[in-house]
C-alpha positions as a printed Julia matrix, in Angstrom:
97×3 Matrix{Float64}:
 -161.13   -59.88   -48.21
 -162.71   -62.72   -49.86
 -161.83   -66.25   -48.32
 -163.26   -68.13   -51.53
 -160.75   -70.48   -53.24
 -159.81   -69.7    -57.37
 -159.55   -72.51   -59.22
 -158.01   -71.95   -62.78
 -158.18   -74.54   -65.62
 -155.05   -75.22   -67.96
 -156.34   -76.15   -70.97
 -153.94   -77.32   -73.86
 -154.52   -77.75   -77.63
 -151.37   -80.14   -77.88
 -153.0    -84.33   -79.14
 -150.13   -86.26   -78.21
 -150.36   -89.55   -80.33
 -148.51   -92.58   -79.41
 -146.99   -94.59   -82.07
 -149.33   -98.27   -82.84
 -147.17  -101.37   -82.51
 -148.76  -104.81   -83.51
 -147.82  -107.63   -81.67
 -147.9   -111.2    -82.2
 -150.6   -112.8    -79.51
 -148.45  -115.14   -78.03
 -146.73  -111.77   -76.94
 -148.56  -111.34   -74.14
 -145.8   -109.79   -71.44
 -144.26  -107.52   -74.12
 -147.58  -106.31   -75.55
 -148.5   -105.4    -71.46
 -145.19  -103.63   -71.14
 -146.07  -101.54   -73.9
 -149.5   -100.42   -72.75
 -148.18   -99.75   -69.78
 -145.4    -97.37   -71.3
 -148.67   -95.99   -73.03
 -148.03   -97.13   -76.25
 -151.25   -98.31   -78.63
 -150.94  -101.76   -79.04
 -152.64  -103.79   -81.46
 -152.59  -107.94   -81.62
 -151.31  -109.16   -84.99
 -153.62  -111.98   -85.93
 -153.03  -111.68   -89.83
 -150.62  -109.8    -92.19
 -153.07  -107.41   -93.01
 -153.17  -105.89   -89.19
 -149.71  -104.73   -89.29
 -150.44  -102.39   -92.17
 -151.15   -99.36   -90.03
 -148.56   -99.93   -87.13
 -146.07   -97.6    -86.42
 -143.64  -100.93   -85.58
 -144.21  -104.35   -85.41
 -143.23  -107.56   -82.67
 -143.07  -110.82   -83.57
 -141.85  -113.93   -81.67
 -139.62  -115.21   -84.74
 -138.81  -114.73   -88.48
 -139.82  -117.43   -90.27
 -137.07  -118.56   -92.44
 -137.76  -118.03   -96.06
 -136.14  -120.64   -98.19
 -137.12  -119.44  -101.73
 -135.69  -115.9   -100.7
 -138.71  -114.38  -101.58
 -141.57  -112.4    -98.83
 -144.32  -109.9    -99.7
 -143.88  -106.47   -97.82
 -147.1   -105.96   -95.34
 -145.72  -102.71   -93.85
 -142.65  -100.5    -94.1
 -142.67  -100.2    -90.33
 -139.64  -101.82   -88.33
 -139.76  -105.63   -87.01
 -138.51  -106.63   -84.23
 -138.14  -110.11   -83.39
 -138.66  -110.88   -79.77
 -137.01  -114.05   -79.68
 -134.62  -114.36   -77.04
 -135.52  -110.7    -75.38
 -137.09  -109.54   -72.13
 -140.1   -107.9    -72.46
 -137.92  -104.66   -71.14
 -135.26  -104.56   -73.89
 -137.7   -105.26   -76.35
 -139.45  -102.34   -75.45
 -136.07  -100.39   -75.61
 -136.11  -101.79   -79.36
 -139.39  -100.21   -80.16
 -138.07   -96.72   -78.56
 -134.8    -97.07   -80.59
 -136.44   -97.97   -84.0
 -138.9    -94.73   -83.41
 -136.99   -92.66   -81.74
């Protein structure tokens, strides 16, 4: 009888990727949340960084009194103002799920 332990190894060909969400850097407790729920999270310094996120979190819309906006990214917005860091998270989930 052979008392020596057998280890196996589980190996899996499965890349999980988590969706990118940009968030505004005044964000700070939302964008933690997020890494924490393992999301990649990105800091949205200029329009140009929210062109390859999955969904994006800013702390207000800016009003736009000529009615007229350029189109950065087709990804969802969410505006933060006025949510917990929690249901804004439940916001991103929603919008990707």
């Amino acid at each position: 009888m052979n008392n020596i332990p057998q280890f196996g190894y589980h190996t899996s060909e499965e890349v999980v990727f988590m969706p990118k969400i940009g968030v505004e850097a005044s964000l700070s407790n939302i964008k933690q949340v997020l890494q924490e729920k393992g999301y990649e999270v990105v800091e949205l310094k200029q329009e140009s960084d929210a062109a390859n996120c999955d969904c994006c979190v800013v702390s207000g819309l800016d009003s736009n009194v000529m009615g007229m906006h350029d189109t950065v990214t087709q990804a969802p917005v969410i505006e933060a103002k006025g949510l917990s860091a929690e249901e804004v998270c439940q916001q991103v989930e929603s919008r990707l799920g």
